[in-house]
PDB file of C-alpha atoms in Angstrom:
ATOM      1  CA  ASP A   1       4.069  -2.068  21.864  1.00 57.00           C
ATOM      2  CA  ALA A   2       5.336  -4.168  18.999  1.00 67.00           C
ATOM      3  CA  GLY A   3       4.492  -3.104  15.481  1.00 91.00           C
ATOM      4  CA  ILE A   4       4.751   0.004  13.379  1.00 94.00           C
ATOM      5  CA  THR A   5       3.760   3.385  14.753  1.00 95.00           C
ATOM      6  CA  GLN A   6       3.465   6.837  13.251  1.00 97.00           C
ATOM      7  CA  SER A   7       3.470  10.231  14.917  1.00 96.00           C
ATOM      8  CA  PRO A   8       1.774  12.560  14.977  1.00 97.00           C
ATOM      9  CA  ARG A   9      -1.528  11.047  13.856  1.00 96.00           C
ATOM     10  CA  TYR A  10      -2.860  14.476  12.871  1.00 97.00           C
ATOM     11  CA  LYS A  11      -0.976  17.623  11.952  1.00 97.00           C
ATOM     12  CA  ILE A  12      -1.985  21.044  10.705  1.00 97.00           C
ATOM     13  CA  THR A  13       0.772  23.297   9.438  1.00 97.00           C
ATOM     14  CA  GLU A  14       1.187  26.426   7.343  1.00 97.00           C
ATOM     15  CA  THR A  15       2.598  26.771   3.868  1.00 97.00           C
ATOM     16  CA  GLY A  16       6.376  27.101   3.946  1.00 97.00           C
ATOM     17  CA  ARG A  17       6.882  25.423   7.311  1.00 97.00           C
ATOM     18  CA  GLN A  18       9.100  22.406   7.797  1.00 97.00           C
ATOM     19  CA  VAL A  19       7.305  19.312   9.037  1.00 97.00           C
ATOM     20  CA  THR A  20       8.676  15.927  10.046  1.00 98.00           C
ATOM     21  CA  LEU A  21       6.554  12.813  10.213  1.00 98.00           C
ATOM     22  CA  MET A  22       7.916  10.011  12.330  1.00 98.00           C
ATOM     23  CA  CYS A  23       7.777   6.280  11.727  1.00 97.00           C
ATOM     24  CA  HIS A  24       9.013   3.593  14.095  1.00 97.00           C
ATOM     25  CA  GLN A  25       8.923  -0.195  13.760  1.00 95.00           C
ATOM     26  CA  THR A  26       9.874  -2.821  16.317  1.00 93.00           C
ATOM     27  CA  TRP A  27      10.323  -5.841  14.032  1.00 88.00           C
ATOM     28  CA  SER A  28      13.813  -4.897  12.739  1.00 86.00           C
ATOM     29  CA  HIS A  29      12.469  -5.133   9.201  1.00 88.00           C
ATOM     30  CA  SER A  30      15.108  -4.095   6.707  1.00 87.00           C
ATOM     31  CA  TYR A  31      12.777  -2.326   4.265  1.00 88.00           C
ATOM     32  CA  MET A  32      10.705   0.733   5.095  1.00 92.00           C
ATOM     33  CA  PHE A  33       8.453   2.865   2.911  1.00 93.00           C
ATOM     34  CA  TRP A  34       6.541   6.117   2.835  1.00 96.00           C
ATOM     35  CA  TYR A  35       3.305   6.450   0.857  1.00 96.00           C
ATOM     36  CA  ARG A  36       0.754   9.181   0.436  1.00 96.00           C
ATOM     37  CA  GLN A  37      -2.908   8.524  -0.166  1.00 95.00           C
ATOM     38  CA  ASP A  38      -5.007  11.053  -2.035  1.00 93.00           C
ATOM     39  CA  LEU A  39      -8.512  10.883  -3.442  1.00 84.00           C
ATOM     40  CA  GLY A  40      -8.380   9.582  -6.975  1.00 79.00           C
ATOM     41  CA  HIS A  41      -4.786   8.387  -6.697  1.00 83.00           C
ATOM     42  CA  GLY A  42      -4.711   5.474  -4.321  1.00 85.00           C
ATOM     43  CA  LEU A  43      -1.372   4.937  -2.589  1.00 92.00           C
ATOM     44  CA  ARG A  44       1.723   6.450  -4.145  1.00 92.00           C
ATOM     45  CA  LEU A  45       5.264   5.651  -3.049  1.00 91.00           C
ATOM     46  CA  ILE A  46       7.322   8.661  -1.938  1.00 95.00           C
ATOM     47  CA  TYR A  47      10.570   7.082  -0.744  1.00 94.00           C
ATOM     48  CA  TYR A  48      11.776   3.743   0.443  1.00 91.00           C
ATOM     49  CA  SER A  49      14.791   2.397   2.291  1.00 92.00           C
ATOM     50  CA  ALA A  50      16.421  -1.007   1.966  1.00 87.00           C
ATOM     51  CA  ALA A  51      18.485  -0.651   5.153  1.00 89.00           C
ATOM     52  CA  ALA A  52      19.990   1.961   7.422  1.00 90.00           C
ATOM     53  CA  ASP A  53      21.662   4.702   5.361  1.00 91.00           C
ATOM     54  CA  ILE A  54      20.204   3.339   2.086  1.00 91.00           C
ATOM     55  CA  THR A  55      17.275   5.249   0.616  1.00 93.00           C
ATOM     56  CA  ASP A  56      15.764   5.593  -2.841  1.00 91.00           C
ATOM     57  CA  LYS A  57      13.103   7.651  -4.563  1.00 91.00           C
ATOM     58  CA  GLY A  58       9.666   6.365  -5.320  1.00 89.00           C
ATOM     59  CA  GLU A  59       6.980   7.666  -7.625  1.00 87.00           C
ATOM     60  CA  VAL A  60       6.439  11.121  -6.046  1.00 93.00           C
ATOM     61  CA  PRO A  61       9.608  12.213  -4.147  1.00 95.00           C
ATOM     62  CA  ASP A  62       9.661  15.939  -4.943  1.00 96.00           C
ATOM     63  CA  GLY A  63       9.408  18.159  -1.874  1.00 96.00           C
ATOM     64  CA  TYR A  64      10.261  15.366   0.557  1.00 98.00           C
ATOM     65  CA  VAL A  65      13.448  14.305   2.326  1.00 97.00           C
ATOM     66  CA  VAL A  66      14.074  11.066   4.207  1.00 97.00           C
ATOM     67  CA  SER A  67      16.803   9.689   6.375  1.00 95.00           C
ATOM     68  CA  ARG A  68      17.451   6.358   8.040  1.00 95.00           C
ATOM     69  CA  SER A  69      20.217   6.421  10.594  1.00 94.00           C
ATOM     70  CA  LYS A  70      18.692   3.526  12.559  1.00 93.00           C
ATOM     71  CA  THR A  71      16.923   0.440  11.240  1.00 93.00           C
ATOM     72  CA  GLU A  72      13.804   1.080  13.301  1.00 94.00           C
ATOM     73  CA  ASN A  73      13.192   4.729  12.368  1.00 96.00           C
ATOM     74  CA  PHE A  74      12.350   6.302   9.012  1.00 97.00           C
ATOM     75  CA  PRO A  75      11.353   9.973   9.332  1.00 98.00           C
ATOM     76  CA  LEU A  76       9.847  11.888   6.419  1.00 98.00           C
ATOM     77  CA  THR A  77      10.487  15.638   6.228  1.00 98.00           C
ATOM     78  CA  LEU A  78       8.627  18.216   4.196  1.00 97.00           C
ATOM     79  CA  GLU A  79      11.224  20.958   4.011  1.00 94.00           C
ATOM     80  CA  SER A  80       8.801  23.691   2.917  1.00 97.00           C
ATOM     81  CA  ALA A  81       5.232  22.438   3.045  1.00 97.00           C
ATOM     82  CA  THR A  82       2.832  23.247   0.206  1.00 97.00           C
ATOM     83  CA  ARG A  83      -0.960  22.853   0.015  1.00 97.00           C
ATOM     84  CA  SER A  84      -0.508  20.067  -2.532  1.00 96.00           C
ATOM     85  CA  GLN A  85       1.153  18.022   0.219  1.00 97.00           C
ATOM     86  CA  THR A  86      -2.082  17.877   2.181  1.00 97.00           C
ATOM     87  CA  SER A  87      -2.659  14.141   2.323  1.00 97.00           C
ATOM     88  CA  VAL A  88      -2.706  11.029   4.466  1.00 97.00           C
ATOM     89  CA  TYR A  89       0.776   9.594   4.855  1.00 98.00           C
ATOM     90  CA  PHE A  90       1.415   5.930   5.522  1.00 97.00           C
ATOM     91  CA  CYS A  91       4.639   4.344   6.642  1.00 96.00           C
ATOM     92  CA  ALA A  92       5.238   0.648   6.007  1.00 93.00           C
ATOM     93  CA  SER A  93       7.905  -1.940   6.665  1.00 92.00           C
ATOM     94  CA  SER A  94       8.681  -5.272   5.087  1.00 86.00           C
ATOM     95  CA  VAL A  95      10.887  -8.300   5.255  1.00 75.00           C
ATOM     96  CA  TYR A  96      12.197  -9.402   1.873  1.00 68.00           C
ATOM     97  CA  TRP A  97      12.778 -13.073   1.418  1.00 57.00           C
ATOM     98  CA  GLY A  98      14.136 -12.989  -2.132  1.00 58.00           C
ATOM     99  CA  GLN A  99      11.998 -15.092  -4.423  1.00 55.00           C
ATOM    100  CA  SER A 100       9.656 -16.014  -1.571  1.00 53.00           C
ATOM    101  CA  SER A 101       6.594 -14.043  -0.742  1.00 58.00           C
ATOM    102  CA  TYR A 102       6.842 -10.798   1.095  1.00 70.00           C
ATOM    103  CA  GLU A 103       4.335  -8.261   2.292  1.00 78.00           C
ATOM    104  CA  GLN A 104       4.263  -4.797   3.740  1.00 84.00           C
ATOM    105  CA  TYR A 105       2.944  -3.892   7.165  1.00 89.00           C
ATOM    106  CA  PHE A 106       1.427  -0.448   7.339  1.00 93.00           C
ATOM    107  CA  GLY A 107       1.220   2.053  10.148  1.00 95.00           C
ATOM    108  CA  PRO A 108      -2.058   3.786  11.063  1.00 95.00           C
ATOM    109  CA  GLY A 109      -1.288   6.881   8.997  1.00 96.00           C
ATOM    110  CA  THR A 110      -0.724  10.598   9.604  1.00 97.00           C
ATOM    111  CA  ARG A 111      -3.308  13.045   8.302  1.00 97.00           C
ATOM    112  CA  LEU A 112      -1.464  16.226   7.315  1.00 98.00           C
ATOM    113  CA  THR A 113      -3.209  19.449   6.402  1.00 97.00           C
ATOM    114  CA  VAL A 114      -1.228  22.347   4.960  1.00 97.00           C
ATOM    115  CA  THR A 115      -3.065  25.666   5.163  1.00 96.00           C
TER     116      THR A 115
ATOM    117  CA  ASP B   1      -0.088   6.681 -17.114  1.00 71.00           C
ATOM    118  CA  GLN B   2      -1.611   4.262 -14.630  1.00 83.00           C
ATOM    119  CA  GLN B   3       0.270   0.992 -14.532  1.00 91.00           C
ATOM    120  CA  VAL B   4      -2.218  -0.646 -12.145  1.00 94.00           C
ATOM    121  CA  LYS B   5      -5.918  -0.036 -12.711  1.00 95.00           C
ATOM    122  CA  GLN B   6      -8.920  -0.871 -10.616  1.00 96.00           C
ATOM    123  CA  ASN B   7     -11.694   0.269 -12.893  1.00 92.00           C
ATOM    124  CA  SER B   8     -14.571  -0.251 -10.481  1.00 94.00           C
ATOM    125  CA  PRO B   9     -14.563   2.411  -7.755  1.00 93.00           C
ATOM    126  CA  SER B  10     -17.240   0.559  -5.815  1.00 96.00           C
ATOM    127  CA  LEU B  11     -18.993  -2.778  -5.561  1.00 97.00           C
ATOM    128  CA  SER B  12     -22.055  -3.841  -3.593  1.00 97.00           C
ATOM    129  CA  VAL B  13     -22.719  -7.499  -2.759  1.00 97.00           C
ATOM    130  CA  GLN B  14     -25.223  -9.386  -0.636  1.00 97.00           C
ATOM    131  CA  GLU B  15     -23.920 -11.218   2.409  1.00 97.00           C
ATOM    132  CA  GLY B  16     -23.108 -14.853   1.602  1.00 97.00           C
ATOM    133  CA  ARG B  17     -22.575 -14.203  -2.089  1.00 97.00           C
ATOM    134  CA  ILE B  18     -19.302 -13.970  -3.977  1.00 98.00           C
ATOM    135  CA  SER B  19     -17.406 -10.691  -4.278  1.00 98.00           C
ATOM    136  CA  ILE B  20     -15.119 -10.322  -7.283  1.00 98.00           C
ATOM    137  CA  LEU B  21     -12.699  -7.421  -7.380  1.00 98.00           C
ATOM    138  CA  ASN B  22     -10.714  -6.828 -10.532  1.00 98.00           C
ATOM    139  CA  CYS B  23      -7.325  -5.340 -11.303  1.00 97.00           C
ATOM    140  CA  ASP B  24      -5.552  -4.749 -14.614  1.00 97.00           C
ATOM    141  CA  TYR B  25      -1.910  -3.886 -15.162  1.00 97.00           C
ATOM    142  CA  THR B  26       0.114  -2.686 -18.118  1.00 95.00           C
ATOM    143  CA  ASN B  27       3.741  -3.339 -17.147  1.00 91.00           C
ATOM    144  CA  SER B  28       4.784  -6.817 -18.320  1.00 91.00           C
ATOM    145  CA  MET B  29       7.740  -6.692 -15.905  1.00 89.00           C
ATOM    146  CA  PHE B  30       5.407  -6.983 -12.898  1.00 91.00           C
ATOM    147  CA  ASP B  31       5.924 -10.390 -11.340  1.00 89.00           C
ATOM    148  CA  TYR B  32       4.419 -10.121  -7.886  1.00 90.00           C
ATOM    149  CA  PHE B  33       0.980  -8.963  -6.888  1.00 93.00           C
ATOM    150  CA  LEU B  34      -0.743  -8.276  -3.601  1.00 92.00           C
ATOM    151  CA  TRP B  35      -4.166  -7.346  -2.327  1.00 96.00           C
ATOM    152  CA  TYR B  36      -4.668  -5.114   0.677  1.00 95.00           C
ATOM    153  CA  LYS B  37      -7.785  -4.268   2.639  1.00 96.00           C
ATOM    154  CA  LYS B  38      -8.249  -0.860   4.237  1.00 95.00           C
ATOM    155  CA  TYR B  39     -10.753   0.286   6.827  1.00 95.00           C
ATOM    156  CA  PRO B  40     -11.361   4.003   7.461  1.00 91.00           C
ATOM    157  CA  ALA B  41      -8.738   5.710   9.657  1.00 88.00           C
ATOM    158  CA  GLU B  42      -6.494   2.629   9.581  1.00 92.00           C
ATOM    159  CA  GLY B  43      -3.500   1.570   7.523  1.00 94.00           C
ATOM    160  CA  PRO B  44      -3.896  -1.050   4.789  1.00 94.00           C
ATOM    161  CA  THR B  45      -3.583  -4.662   5.899  1.00 93.00           C
ATOM    162  CA  PHE B  46      -2.191  -7.432   3.770  1.00 91.00           C
ATOM    163  CA  LEU B  47      -4.697  -9.962   2.461  1.00 94.00           C
ATOM    164  CA  ILE B  48      -3.120 -12.249  -0.084  1.00 93.00           C
ATOM    165  CA  SER B  49      -0.358 -12.309  -2.689  1.00 91.00           C
ATOM    166  CA  ILE B  50       0.516 -14.164  -5.850  1.00 93.00           C
ATOM    167  CA  SER B  51       3.717 -14.632  -7.800  1.00 90.00           C
ATOM    168  CA  SER B  52       3.709 -14.625 -11.582  1.00 91.00           C
ATOM    169  CA  ILE B  53       4.751 -18.276 -11.614  1.00 92.00           C
ATOM    170  CA  LYS B  54       1.303 -19.174 -10.290  1.00 94.00           C
ATOM    171  CA  ASP B  55      -2.178 -18.541 -11.611  1.00 95.00           C
ATOM    172  CA  LYS B  56      -4.075 -19.058  -8.377  1.00 97.00           C
ATOM    173  CA  ASN B  57      -3.521 -18.650  -4.668  1.00 95.00           C
ATOM    174  CA  GLU B  58      -6.032 -19.435  -1.929  1.00 96.00           C
ATOM    175  CA  ASP B  59      -6.234 -18.407   1.686  1.00 94.00           C
ATOM    176  CA  GLY B  60      -9.461 -19.291   3.415  1.00 97.00           C
ATOM    177  CA  ARG B  61     -12.307 -17.276   1.899  1.00 97.00           C
ATOM    178  CA  PHE B  62      -9.918 -15.309  -0.313  1.00 97.00           C
ATOM    179  CA  THR B  63      -8.621 -16.465  -3.687  1.00 98.00           C
ATOM    180  CA  VAL B  64      -6.536 -14.482  -6.119  1.00 97.00           C
ATOM    181  CA  PHE B  65      -6.427 -15.422  -9.789  1.00 98.00           C
ATOM    182  CA  LEU B  66      -3.743 -14.209 -12.182  1.00 97.00           C
ATOM    183  CA  ASN B  67      -4.111 -14.183 -15.972  1.00 97.00           C
ATOM    184  CA  LYS B  68      -0.719 -13.104 -17.267  1.00 95.00           C
ATOM    185  CA  SER B  69      -1.679 -13.079 -20.927  1.00 96.00           C
ATOM    186  CA  ALA B  70      -4.524 -10.666 -20.186  1.00 97.00           C
ATOM    187  CA  LYS B  71      -2.498  -8.785 -17.551  1.00 97.00           C
ATOM    188  CA  HIS B  72      -5.420  -9.203 -15.203  1.00 97.00           C
ATOM    189  CA  LEU B  73      -5.891 -10.383 -11.674  1.00 97.00           C
ATOM    190  CA  SER B  74      -8.951 -10.774  -9.547  1.00 98.00           C
ATOM    191  CA  LEU B  75      -9.749 -11.290  -5.887  1.00 98.00           C
ATOM    192  CA  HIS B  76     -12.656 -13.572  -5.015  1.00 98.00           C
ATOM    193  CA  ILE B  77     -14.210 -13.474  -1.570  1.00 98.00           C
ATOM    194  CA  VAL B  78     -16.526 -16.386  -0.812  1.00 97.00           C
ATOM    195  CA  PRO B  79     -18.755 -16.127   1.122  1.00 97.00           C
ATOM    196  CA  SER B  80     -18.803 -12.370   1.573  1.00 98.00           C
ATOM    197  CA  GLN B  81     -19.397 -11.063   5.088  1.00 97.00           C
ATOM    198  CA  PRO B  82     -20.404  -7.581   6.302  1.00 96.00           C
ATOM    199  CA  GLY B  83     -16.960  -7.276   7.971  1.00 96.00           C
ATOM    200  CA  ASP B  84     -15.415  -7.476   4.499  1.00 97.00           C
ATOM    201  CA  SER B  85     -16.807  -4.016   3.742  1.00 97.00           C
ATOM    202  CA  ALA B  86     -13.671  -1.940   3.129  1.00 97.00           C
ATOM    203  CA  VAL B  87     -11.530  -0.467   0.370  1.00 96.00           C
ATOM    204  CA  TYR B  88      -9.434  -3.061  -1.456  1.00 97.00           C
ATOM    205  CA  PHE B  89      -6.177  -2.140  -3.138  1.00 96.00           C
ATOM    206  CA  CYS B  90      -4.344  -4.140  -5.733  1.00 96.00           C
ATOM    207  CA  ALA B  91      -0.551  -3.646  -5.860  1.00 93.00           C
ATOM    208  CA  ALA B  92       2.124  -4.855  -8.251  1.00 92.00           C
ATOM    209  CA  SER B  93       5.883  -5.102  -8.128  1.00 87.00           C
ATOM    210  CA  ALA B  94       8.686  -5.832 -10.557  1.00 83.00           C
ATOM    211  CA  ARG B  95      11.140  -7.470  -8.210  1.00 72.00           C
ATOM    212  CA  GLY B  96      14.010  -7.266 -10.612  1.00 65.00           C
ATOM    213  CA  GLN B  97      13.633  -3.516 -10.857  1.00 60.00           C
ATOM    214  CA  GLY B  98      13.947  -2.577  -7.260  1.00 59.00           C
ATOM    215  CA  PHE B  99      11.691  -3.105  -4.340  1.00 64.00           C
ATOM    216  CA  SER B 100       8.653  -0.920  -4.677  1.00 74.00           C
ATOM    217  CA  PHE B 101       4.961  -1.387  -5.309  1.00 83.00           C
ATOM    218  CA  ILE B 102       2.545   0.382  -7.613  1.00 89.00           C
ATOM    219  CA  PHE B 103      -0.957   0.549  -6.160  1.00 92.00           C
ATOM    220  CA  GLY B 104      -4.293   0.825  -7.872  1.00 94.00           C
ATOM    221  CA  LYS B 105      -6.789   3.472  -6.784  1.00 94.00           C
ATOM    222  CA  GLY B 106      -8.851   0.986  -4.821  1.00 95.00           C
ATOM    223  CA  THR B 107     -12.349  -0.493  -4.949  1.00 96.00           C
ATOM    224  CA  ARG B 108     -14.820   0.139  -2.142  1.00 96.00           C
ATOM    225  CA  LEU B 109     -16.686  -3.064  -1.305  1.00 98.00           C
ATOM    226  CA  LEU B 110     -19.987  -2.942   0.560  1.00 98.00           C
ATOM    227  CA  VAL B 111     -21.393  -6.236   1.788  1.00 97.00           C
ATOM    228  CA  LYS B 112     -25.059  -5.869   2.700  1.00 96.00           C
ATOM    229  CA  PRO B 113     -26.550  -8.025   5.454  1.00 93.00           C
TER     230      PRO B 113
END
């Protein structure tokens, strides 16, 4: 199906484990993003990518690693999960038209619980 | 320090009336603003945007107003419908400083039938 998908939708893991959240988009959008949503914080940017092999830190990057070997995929890895990383994670993609308008399309989210 | 603030956590409006959601920002470099709507268990969906060169943008029942001197924007929904009940996020970007958005904490809108 066309669009942006995330997997898994729900994940429970233990402290110290490595976890990878997957994000896939079918539009060939150049920009992709990872956000986390927590009560009292809204959406906070973790990492973003302007194109394959180009990534940059957002507001809250500590404890996360990203890669982008292909335009359509943007996995997010928690190398050693901590309880503070319990959150809902959203992936998004966007086309950037320079000075014209642009918008982000969000995936359905992954609810991660670290015990 | 919050650069984008939505000071009202919730808002309740009668169906058919106007809903006004507010957003304040502190970073004068922000030059592009968006509003997103979010239903439970779904990702945010884009509603409407505005560039800093404009002070108003309309799309159907949704209008966004930007007051740059006050660093304030607002989203007007007229008329409000029960299906508009959701969490609304304001987001801001400084396009000359990279391509990322700062989101507010959201306002939960309830439209009563």
